[in-house]
XYZ file of C-alpha atoms in Angstrom:
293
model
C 17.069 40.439 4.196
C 16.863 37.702 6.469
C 16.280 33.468 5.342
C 15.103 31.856 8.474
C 14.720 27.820 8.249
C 12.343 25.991 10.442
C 11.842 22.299 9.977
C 13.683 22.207 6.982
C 11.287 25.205 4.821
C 13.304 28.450 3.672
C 10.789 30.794 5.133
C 11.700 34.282 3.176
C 11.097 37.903 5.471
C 10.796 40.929 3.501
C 12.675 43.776 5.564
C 11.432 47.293 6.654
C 13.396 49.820 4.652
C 13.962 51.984 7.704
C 14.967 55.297 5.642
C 13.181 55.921 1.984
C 15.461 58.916 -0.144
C 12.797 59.998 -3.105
C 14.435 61.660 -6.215
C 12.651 64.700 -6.791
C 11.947 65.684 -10.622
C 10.397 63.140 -12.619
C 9.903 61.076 -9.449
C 8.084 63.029 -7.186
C 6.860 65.812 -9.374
C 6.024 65.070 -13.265
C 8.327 67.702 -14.524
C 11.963 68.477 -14.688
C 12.798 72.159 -13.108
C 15.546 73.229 -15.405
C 13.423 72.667 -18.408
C 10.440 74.613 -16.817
C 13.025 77.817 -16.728
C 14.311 76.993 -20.149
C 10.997 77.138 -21.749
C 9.685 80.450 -19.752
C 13.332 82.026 -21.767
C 12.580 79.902 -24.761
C 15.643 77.781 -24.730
C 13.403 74.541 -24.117
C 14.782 72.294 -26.522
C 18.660 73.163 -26.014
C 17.991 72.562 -21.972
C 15.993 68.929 -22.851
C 18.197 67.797 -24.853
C 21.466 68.153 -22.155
C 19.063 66.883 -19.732
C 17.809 63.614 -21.351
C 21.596 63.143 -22.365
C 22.851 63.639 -17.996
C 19.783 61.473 -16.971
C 20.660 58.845 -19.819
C 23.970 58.337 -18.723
C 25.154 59.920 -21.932
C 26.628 62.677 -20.571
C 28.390 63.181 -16.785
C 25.917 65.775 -15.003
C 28.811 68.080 -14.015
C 29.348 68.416 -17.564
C 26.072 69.795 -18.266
C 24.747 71.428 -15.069
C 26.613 74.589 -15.949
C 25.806 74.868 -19.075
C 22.073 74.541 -19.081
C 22.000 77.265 -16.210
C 23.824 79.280 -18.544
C 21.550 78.760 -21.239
C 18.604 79.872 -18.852
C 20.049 82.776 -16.967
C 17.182 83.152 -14.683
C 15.747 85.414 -12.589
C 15.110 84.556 -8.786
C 11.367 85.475 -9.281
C 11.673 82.338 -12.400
C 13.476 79.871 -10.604
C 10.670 80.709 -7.114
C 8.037 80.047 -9.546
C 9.206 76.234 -9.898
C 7.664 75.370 -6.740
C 4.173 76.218 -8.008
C 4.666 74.203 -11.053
C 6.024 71.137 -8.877
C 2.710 71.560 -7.062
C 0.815 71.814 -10.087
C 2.356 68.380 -11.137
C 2.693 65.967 -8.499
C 3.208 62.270 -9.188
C 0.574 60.781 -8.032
C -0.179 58.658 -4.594
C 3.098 60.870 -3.419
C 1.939 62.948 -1.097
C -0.050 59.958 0.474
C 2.919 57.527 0.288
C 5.095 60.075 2.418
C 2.420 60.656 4.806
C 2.089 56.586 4.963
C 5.569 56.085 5.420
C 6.119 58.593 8.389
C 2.791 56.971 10.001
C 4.520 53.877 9.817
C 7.677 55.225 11.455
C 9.878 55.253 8.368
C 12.771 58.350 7.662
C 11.895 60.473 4.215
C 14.219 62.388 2.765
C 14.411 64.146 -1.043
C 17.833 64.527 -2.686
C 17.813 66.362 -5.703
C 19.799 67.888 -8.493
C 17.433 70.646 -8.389
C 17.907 73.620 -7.165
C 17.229 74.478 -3.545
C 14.754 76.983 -3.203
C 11.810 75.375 -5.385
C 12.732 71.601 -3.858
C 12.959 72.441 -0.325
C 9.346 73.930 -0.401
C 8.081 71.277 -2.775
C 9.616 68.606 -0.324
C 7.771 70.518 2.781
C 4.743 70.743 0.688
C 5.219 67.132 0.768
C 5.627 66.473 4.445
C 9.501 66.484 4.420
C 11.455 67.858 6.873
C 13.340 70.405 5.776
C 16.293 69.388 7.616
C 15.877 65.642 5.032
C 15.827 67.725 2.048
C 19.111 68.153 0.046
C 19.361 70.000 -3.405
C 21.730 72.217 -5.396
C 22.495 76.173 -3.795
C 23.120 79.225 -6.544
C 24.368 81.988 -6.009
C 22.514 85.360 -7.531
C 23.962 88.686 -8.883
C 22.105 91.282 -6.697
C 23.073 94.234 -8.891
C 20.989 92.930 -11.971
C 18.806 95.314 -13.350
C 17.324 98.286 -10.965
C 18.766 97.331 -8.065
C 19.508 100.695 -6.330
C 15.109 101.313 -6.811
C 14.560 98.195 -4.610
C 13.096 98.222 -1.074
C 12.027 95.551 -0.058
C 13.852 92.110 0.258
C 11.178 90.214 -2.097
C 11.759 92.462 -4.764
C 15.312 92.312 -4.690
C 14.910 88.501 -4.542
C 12.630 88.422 -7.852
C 15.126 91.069 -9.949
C 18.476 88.723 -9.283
C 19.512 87.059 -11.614
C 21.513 83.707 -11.893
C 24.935 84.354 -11.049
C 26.472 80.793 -10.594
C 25.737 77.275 -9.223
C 27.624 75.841 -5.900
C 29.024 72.810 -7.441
C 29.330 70.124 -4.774
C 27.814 66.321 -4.750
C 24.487 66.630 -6.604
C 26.050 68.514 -9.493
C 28.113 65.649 -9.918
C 27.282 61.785 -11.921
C 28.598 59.875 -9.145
C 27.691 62.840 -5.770
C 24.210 61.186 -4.657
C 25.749 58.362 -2.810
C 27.761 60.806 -0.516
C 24.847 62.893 0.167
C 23.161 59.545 0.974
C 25.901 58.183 3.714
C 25.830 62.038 5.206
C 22.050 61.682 5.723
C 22.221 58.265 7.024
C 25.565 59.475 9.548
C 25.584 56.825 12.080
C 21.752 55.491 12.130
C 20.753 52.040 11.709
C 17.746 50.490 9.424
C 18.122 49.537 6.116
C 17.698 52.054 2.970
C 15.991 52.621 -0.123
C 16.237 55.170 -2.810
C 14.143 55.489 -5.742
C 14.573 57.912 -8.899
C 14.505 57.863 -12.623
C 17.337 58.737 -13.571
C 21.575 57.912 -13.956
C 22.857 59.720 -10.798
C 20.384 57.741 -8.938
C 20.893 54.291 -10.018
C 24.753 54.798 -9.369
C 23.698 56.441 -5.800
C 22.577 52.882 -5.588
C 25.579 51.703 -4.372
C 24.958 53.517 -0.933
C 21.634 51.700 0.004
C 20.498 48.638 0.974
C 18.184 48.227 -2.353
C 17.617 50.826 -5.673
C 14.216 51.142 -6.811
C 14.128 53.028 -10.612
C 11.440 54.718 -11.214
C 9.392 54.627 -15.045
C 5.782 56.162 -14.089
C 6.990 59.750 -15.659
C 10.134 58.787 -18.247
C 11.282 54.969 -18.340
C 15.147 55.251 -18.925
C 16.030 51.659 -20.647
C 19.450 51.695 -18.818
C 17.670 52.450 -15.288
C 15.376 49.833 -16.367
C 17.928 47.371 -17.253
C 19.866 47.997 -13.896
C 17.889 49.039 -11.179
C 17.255 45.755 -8.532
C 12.970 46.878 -8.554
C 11.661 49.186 -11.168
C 8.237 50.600 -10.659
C 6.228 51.130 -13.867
C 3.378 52.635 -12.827
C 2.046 56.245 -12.792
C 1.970 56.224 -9.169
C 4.102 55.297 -6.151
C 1.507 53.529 -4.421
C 3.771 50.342 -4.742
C 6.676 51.847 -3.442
C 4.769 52.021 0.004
C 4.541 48.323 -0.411
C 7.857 47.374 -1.148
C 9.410 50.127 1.242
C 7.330 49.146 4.564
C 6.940 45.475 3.441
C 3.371 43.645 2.344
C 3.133 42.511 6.180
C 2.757 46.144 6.983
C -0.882 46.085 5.786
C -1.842 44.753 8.894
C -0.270 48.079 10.536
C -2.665 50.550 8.367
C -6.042 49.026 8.453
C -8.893 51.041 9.236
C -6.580 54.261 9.294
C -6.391 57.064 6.053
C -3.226 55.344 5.178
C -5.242 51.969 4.292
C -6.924 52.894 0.771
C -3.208 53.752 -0.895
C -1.350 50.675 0.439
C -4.268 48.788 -1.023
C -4.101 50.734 -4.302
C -0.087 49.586 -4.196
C -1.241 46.020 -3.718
C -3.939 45.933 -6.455
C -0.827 47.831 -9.396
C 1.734 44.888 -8.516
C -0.581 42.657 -9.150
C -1.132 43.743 -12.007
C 2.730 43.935 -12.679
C 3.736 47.190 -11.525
C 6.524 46.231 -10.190
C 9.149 44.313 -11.788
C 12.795 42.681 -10.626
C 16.215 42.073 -12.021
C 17.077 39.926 -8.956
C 15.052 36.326 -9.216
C 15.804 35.699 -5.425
C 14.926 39.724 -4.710
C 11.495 39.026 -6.597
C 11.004 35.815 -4.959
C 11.335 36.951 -1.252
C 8.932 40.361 -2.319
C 6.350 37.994 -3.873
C 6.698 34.843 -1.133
C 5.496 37.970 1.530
C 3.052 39.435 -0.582
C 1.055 36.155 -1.132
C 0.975 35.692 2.717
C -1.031 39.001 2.506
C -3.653 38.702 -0.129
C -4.432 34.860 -0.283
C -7.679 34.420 1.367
């Protein structure tokens, strides 16, 4: 962020996050994926309840990723059929926030807890490259069930069943951050993440500025913490806060114009709020120079 002083006035810039990271459940889609499986095996309330605990900050995630996996034991065929539920449940303004911020020149990327297969298509769904899309591998146990009766590679792919989990950064509390700096290798812009939940507000620490997100669960601690927190239902604002208010200018009279506006219209009605009084003060001092008359 950049203070430049002419004649004596503090004239405050707000920067273009070059490269946005999005969370993926409860941030981009309305649902978590691991409690989607456990209710289709009826372990639903076991699953939430070591979920709420990780994304708390109650519990470290690599001490619960296992075990609700475990719990589920799903098929392949179970864990595919995420991806039509994230579909099904998208947060809304995402899709048009992603398509704003690549029109506007900006790097998206999803990095997820998830598992991989559901993710990377949601994230492509999305607009995501698939090569900016990082989420959690398992491994399957091809001899489940009827597996010499199988011909074709779909239906041994539905009949597997969960073997294990590759544990590696984003089955761990403090991974994000790593997965983050990999990403971002040797490029230059400034970075944003935003996500709802513990492993994302500590990925914080690898980004220029940590957004929490509250329009699907609002996680006091996140809320307490994060730099920005978004309350609304949509990530409109995040457009406005990731390309910066003077980037209006840039999407007028294209598609990208109505949900920028949208994102303007929910801060001002305090959908965005800041732990940082100098943070809020630059975001508002650029804002104003956009909507006064």
């Amino acid at each position: 962020m950049q203070n430049n002083e002419q004649g004596g006035t503090v004239i405050m810039r707000w920067p273009h996050y070059k490269h946005v990271f999005f969370d993926c459940d409860s941030t981009l889609t309305t649902v978590e994926g691991i409690d989607i499986l456990a209710e289709t095996v009826g372990k639903k309330w076991r699953v939430e309840v070591l979920t709420k605990a990780a994304m708390d900050g109650q519990l470290d995630l690599e001490d619960v990723y296992g075990k609700r996996l475990q719990a589920v034991s799903a098929t392949r065929a179970q864990i595919r059929n995420i991806r039509r539920i994230y579909k099904q449940n998208i947060v809304e303004d995402a899709r048009e926030v992603i398509a704003a911020l690549q029109a506007l020149e900006h790097n998206v990327y999803i990095i997820s807890g998830g598992l991989a297969e559901p993710v990377a298509e949601f994230g492509i769904f999305l607009g995501v490259p698939r090569t900016q899309i990082r989420a959690v591998q398992v491994d399957y146990n091809q001899l489940e069930g009827d597996w010499w009766q199988r011909i074709t590679e779909d239906q041994e792919a539905g009949s597997a069943r969960y073997l294990t989990f590759i544990e590696g950064d984003l089955t761990a509390t403090n991974g994000k951050a790593n997965v983050v700096k990999e990403l971002l290798g040797e490029q230059s812009g400034r970075s944003l993440l935003i996500g709802d939940g513990n492993s994302d507000l500590r990925a914080g620490s690898a980004v220029d500025l940590f957004v929490g997100f509250g329009g699907v669960v609002s996680r006091p601690h996140v809320l307490e913490e994060a730099p920005a927190f978004i309350h609304s239902s949509s990530l409109a604002p995040l457009l406005v806060l990731a390309a910066g208010p003077a980037a209006y200018r840039l999407v007028k009279n294209t598609p990208h114009e109505a949900v920028f506006a949208r994102g303007i219209d929910m801060i001002q009605s305090g959908a965005i709020t800041f732990t940082n009084g100098r943070l809020q003060n630059k975001f508002h001092s650029a804002l104003a120079k956009v909507i006064q008359p």
